[in-house]
Amino acid sequence: MNTRAWIVFLDESGVSLLPQIRRTYAPRGRTPLLRHRLNWKRASMAAALGYHSTDFDRGPRLCFHLKPGSYDTIALIEVLEQVKAFYRGEPVVLVWDGLSAHWSRAMRAWVTEQDWLTLERLPAYAPELNPVELLWSSLKKRELANLAGDHLADVADATEQGVHRINHNQHLPWSYLAHTGLTIQPPHPPNLRKDQ
């Protein structure tokens, strides 16, 4: 494994026009009603959250991708091309789960041609080790909570606002990484050091 590489966690999730129902507050006696069209249109999103293994001053970096429908191997290769551009071709150790599209024959053939990319697999049934799961949770509890959009563009806009919120908070991406319990050197990344 390249010791001077970006360590990047990637995960996918789905959103639809069906709202993410969450508790909310309302005046006593006025139960909020959520009206929406029963529509199953779906979009998929992928996020890659990474940090540099030796230069923590570079900070965590978040790359985001959204598309209608679902991801297959070809679509994931397009996402990885975006990740390559995002990290400017620097070495990347990509950590992701055992989704069949991640380890398909076509994906493995494509990866062997990439000198910038090394793949590592998360253990099965261990989503808590992927910090991107916390990002999805944050988006679904805040920007997407009780959102009854008429079009997928409404959901896409709300999702992108959430990604901007996370990117503009210097502590959130580090906290997602630290919450996994994985060893990140130094033990307290620059913006989470205890002496601050």
Short mmCIF file of C-alpha atoms in Angstrom, two decimals:
data_model
loop_
_atom_site.label_atom_id
_atom_site.label_comp_id
_atom_site.label_asym_id
_atom_site.label_seq_id
_atom_site.Cartn_x
_atom_site.Cartn_y
_atom_site.Cartn_z
CA MET A 1 0.00 0.00 0.00
CA ASN A 2 1.32 3.44 -0.90
CA THR A 3 2.18 5.27 2.35
CA ARG A 4 2.01 8.71 0.71
CA ALA A 5 -1.47 8.42 -0.71
CA TRP A 6 -4.95 9.71 -0.16
CA ILE A 7 -6.99 7.26 1.90
CA VAL A 8 -10.48 7.56 0.39
CA PHE A 9 -13.70 5.90 1.53
CA LEU A 10 -16.42 5.60 -1.12
CA ASP A 11 -20.05 4.63 -0.72
CA GLU A 12 -23.31 4.92 -2.62
CA SER A 13 -26.83 5.63 -1.43
CA GLY A 14 -30.22 6.25 -2.96
CA VAL A 15 -32.81 8.96 -2.67
CA SER A 16 -36.31 9.21 -4.05
CA LEU A 17 -39.27 11.53 -4.20
CA LEU A 18 -40.77 9.67 -1.25
CA PRO A 19 -39.89 11.86 1.74
CA GLN A 20 -37.61 10.77 4.56
CA ILE A 21 -40.08 11.01 7.44
CA ARG A 22 -38.53 12.54 10.57
CA ARG A 23 -39.92 13.88 13.82
CA THR A 24 -40.52 17.58 13.91
CA TYR A 25 -42.04 20.23 16.15
CA ALA A 26 -45.37 21.98 15.67
CA PRO A 27 -47.76 24.04 17.79
CA ARG A 28 -49.88 21.93 20.14
CA GLY A 29 -52.97 20.59 18.37
CA ARG A 30 -51.57 21.19 14.87
CA THR A 31 -50.02 17.94 13.74
CA PRO A 32 -47.92 18.65 10.64
CA LEU A 33 -49.13 16.94 7.47
CA LEU A 34 -46.70 15.92 4.80
CA ARG A 35 -48.33 15.92 1.38
CA HIS A 36 -46.52 14.37 -1.52
CA ARG A 37 -47.16 12.61 -4.78
CA LEU A 38 -46.68 8.87 -4.53
CA ASN A 39 -43.74 8.79 -6.90
CA TRP A 40 -40.97 6.20 -6.92
CA LYS A 41 -38.49 8.11 -9.09
CA ARG A 42 -35.03 7.48 -7.70
CA ALA A 43 -31.58 8.94 -7.92
CA SER A 44 -28.30 7.54 -6.71
CA MET A 45 -25.49 9.40 -5.08
CA ALA A 46 -21.88 8.48 -4.43
CA ALA A 47 -19.46 10.22 -2.13
CA ALA A 48 -15.73 9.81 -1.64
CA LEU A 49 -14.33 11.16 1.62
CA GLY A 50 -10.57 11.09 2.00
CA TYR A 51 -7.56 12.39 3.85
CA HIS A 52 -3.87 12.41 2.97
CA SER A 53 -1.98 9.70 4.83
CA THR A 54 1.07 11.88 5.59
CA ASP A 55 0.01 15.52 5.12
CA PHE A 56 -2.93 16.25 7.43
CA ASP A 57 -2.72 19.97 6.78
CA ARG A 58 -4.27 19.25 3.39
CA GLY A 59 -7.46 18.45 5.30
CA PRO A 60 -10.22 16.00 4.43
CA ARG A 61 -11.69 16.19 0.94
CA LEU A 62 -15.18 15.24 -0.16
CA CYS A 63 -16.08 14.36 -3.74
CA PHE A 64 -19.78 13.94 -4.57
CA HIS A 65 -21.66 12.48 -7.55
CA LEU A 66 -25.43 12.30 -8.21
CA LYS A 67 -27.25 10.59 -11.07
CA PRO A 68 -30.77 9.43 -11.92
CA GLY A 69 -31.31 5.69 -11.61
CA SER A 70 -28.78 3.38 -10.03
CA TYR A 71 -25.07 2.65 -10.27
CA ASP A 72 -23.61 -0.23 -12.23
CA THR A 73 -19.97 -0.96 -13.02
CA ILE A 74 -19.84 1.47 -15.96
CA ALA A 75 -21.36 4.31 -13.91
CA LEU A 76 -18.97 3.59 -11.03
CA ILE A 77 -16.00 3.74 -13.38
CA GLU A 78 -17.23 7.22 -14.38
CA VAL A 79 -17.34 8.13 -10.68
CA LEU A 80 -13.79 6.86 -10.25
CA GLU A 81 -12.67 8.97 -13.22
CA GLN A 82 -14.17 11.96 -11.39
CA VAL A 83 -12.31 10.91 -8.21
CA LYS A 84 -9.06 10.75 -10.21
CA ALA A 85 -9.57 14.31 -11.47
CA PHE A 86 -10.64 15.48 -8.01
CA TYR A 87 -7.43 14.16 -6.43
CA ARG A 88 -5.43 15.34 -9.47
CA GLY A 89 -4.09 11.89 -10.29
CA GLU A 90 -2.29 11.57 -6.95
CA PRO A 91 -2.09 8.04 -5.50
CA VAL A 92 -5.39 6.95 -3.92
CA VAL A 93 -6.11 3.94 -1.73
CA LEU A 94 -9.86 3.48 -2.17
CA VAL A 95 -11.75 1.68 0.57
CA TRP A 96 -15.24 0.42 -0.21
CA ASP A 97 -17.64 -2.41 0.52
CA GLY A 98 -18.31 -5.70 -1.25
CA LEU A 99 -21.01 -4.48 -3.67
CA SER A 100 -20.86 -6.72 -6.74
CA ALA A 101 -20.25 -3.76 -9.08
CA HIS A 102 -17.17 -2.84 -6.98
CA TRP A 103 -15.53 -6.18 -7.61
CA SER A 104 -16.91 -7.16 -11.04
CA ARG A 105 -14.61 -8.51 -13.71
CA ALA A 106 -14.93 -5.27 -15.71
CA MET A 107 -14.09 -3.15 -12.66
CA ARG A 108 -11.04 -5.24 -11.79
CA ALA A 109 -9.83 -5.06 -15.40
CA TRP A 110 -10.22 -1.27 -15.41
CA VAL A 111 -8.44 -0.91 -12.05
CA THR A 112 -5.41 -2.90 -13.25
CA GLU A 113 -4.85 -0.20 -15.88
CA GLN A 114 -4.85 2.59 -13.26
CA ASP A 115 -1.44 3.39 -11.74
CA TRP A 116 -2.95 5.91 -9.30
CA LEU A 117 -5.52 3.58 -7.69
CA THR A 118 -5.35 0.76 -5.13
CA LEU A 119 -8.54 -0.92 -3.91
CA GLU A 120 -9.17 -2.20 -0.39
CA ARG A 121 -12.32 -3.95 0.76
CA LEU A 122 -14.21 -3.21 3.96
CA PRO A 123 -15.19 -6.26 6.02
CA ALA A 124 -18.67 -7.61 5.33
CA TYR A 125 -21.47 -6.25 7.52
CA ALA A 126 -19.37 -3.38 8.86
CA PRO A 127 -20.96 -0.17 7.54
CA GLU A 128 -19.84 1.61 10.73
CA LEU A 129 -16.27 1.50 9.36
CA ASN A 130 -17.22 3.67 6.38
CA PRO A 131 -17.36 7.38 7.33
CA VAL A 132 -19.51 8.13 4.27
CA GLU A 133 -22.40 6.35 6.03
CA LEU A 134 -22.37 9.22 8.57
CA LEU A 135 -22.54 11.72 5.72
CA TRP A 136 -25.65 9.98 4.33
CA SER A 137 -27.20 9.97 7.77
CA SER A 138 -26.54 13.69 8.18
CA LEU A 139 -28.08 14.53 4.80
CA LYS A 140 -31.15 12.37 5.39
CA LYS A 141 -31.76 13.78 8.86
CA ARG A 142 -31.34 17.39 7.85
CA GLU A 143 -31.68 18.49 4.21
CA LEU A 144 -33.78 15.53 3.05
CA ALA A 145 -35.91 15.20 6.20
CA ASN A 146 -39.62 15.64 5.41
CA LEU A 147 -38.78 16.98 1.94
CA ALA A 148 -41.76 16.44 -0.34
CA GLY A 149 -40.37 17.51 -3.70
CA ASP A 150 -42.27 17.36 -6.96
CA HIS A 151 -39.19 16.58 -9.07
CA LEU A 152 -35.89 14.78 -8.59
CA ALA A 153 -34.25 18.18 -9.10
CA ASP A 154 -35.73 19.27 -5.75
CA VAL A 155 -34.07 16.32 -4.03
CA ALA A 156 -30.82 16.91 -5.94
CA ASP A 157 -30.76 20.58 -4.92
CA ALA A 158 -31.35 19.75 -1.25
CA THR A 159 -28.67 17.05 -1.35
CA GLU A 160 -26.13 19.42 -2.92
CA GLN A 161 -26.93 22.06 -0.27
CA GLY A 162 -26.17 19.43 2.38
CA VAL A 163 -22.87 18.51 0.74
CA HIS A 164 -21.92 22.21 0.67
CA ARG A 165 -22.86 22.51 4.35
CA ILE A 166 -20.60 19.59 5.22
CA ASN A 167 -17.74 20.84 3.02
CA HIS A 168 -17.86 24.30 4.60
CA ASN A 169 -17.66 22.95 8.16
CA GLN A 170 -14.01 22.09 8.76
CA HIS A 171 -14.86 19.77 11.69
CA LEU A 172 -17.60 17.56 10.17
CA PRO A 173 -15.53 15.57 7.63
CA TRP A 174 -12.83 14.90 10.25
CA SER A 175 -15.48 13.86 12.77
CA TYR A 176 -16.95 11.36 10.27
CA LEU A 177 -13.49 9.87 9.75
CA ALA A 178 -12.69 9.78 13.48
CA HIS A 179 -16.08 8.28 14.40
CA THR A 180 -15.26 5.05 12.57
CA GLY A 181 -12.68 4.22 15.24
CA LEU A 182 -10.07 3.52 12.58
CA THR A 183 -6.56 4.72 13.35
CA ILE A 184 -5.90 8.02 11.66
CA GLN A 185 -2.41 9.40 12.15
CA PRO A 186 -1.88 11.76 13.89
CA PRO A 187 -4.42 10.58 16.50
CA HIS A 188 -6.11 14.00 16.46
CA PRO A 189 -6.23 15.50 12.96
CA PRO A 190 -5.27 19.21 12.87
CA ASN A 191 -8.75 20.65 13.29
CA LEU A 192 -9.77 18.19 16.04
CA ARG A 193 -6.71 18.41 18.30
CA LYS A 194 -7.51 18.47 21.99
CA ASP A 195 -5.36 21.56 22.64
CA GLN A 196 -7.74 23.75 20.63
#
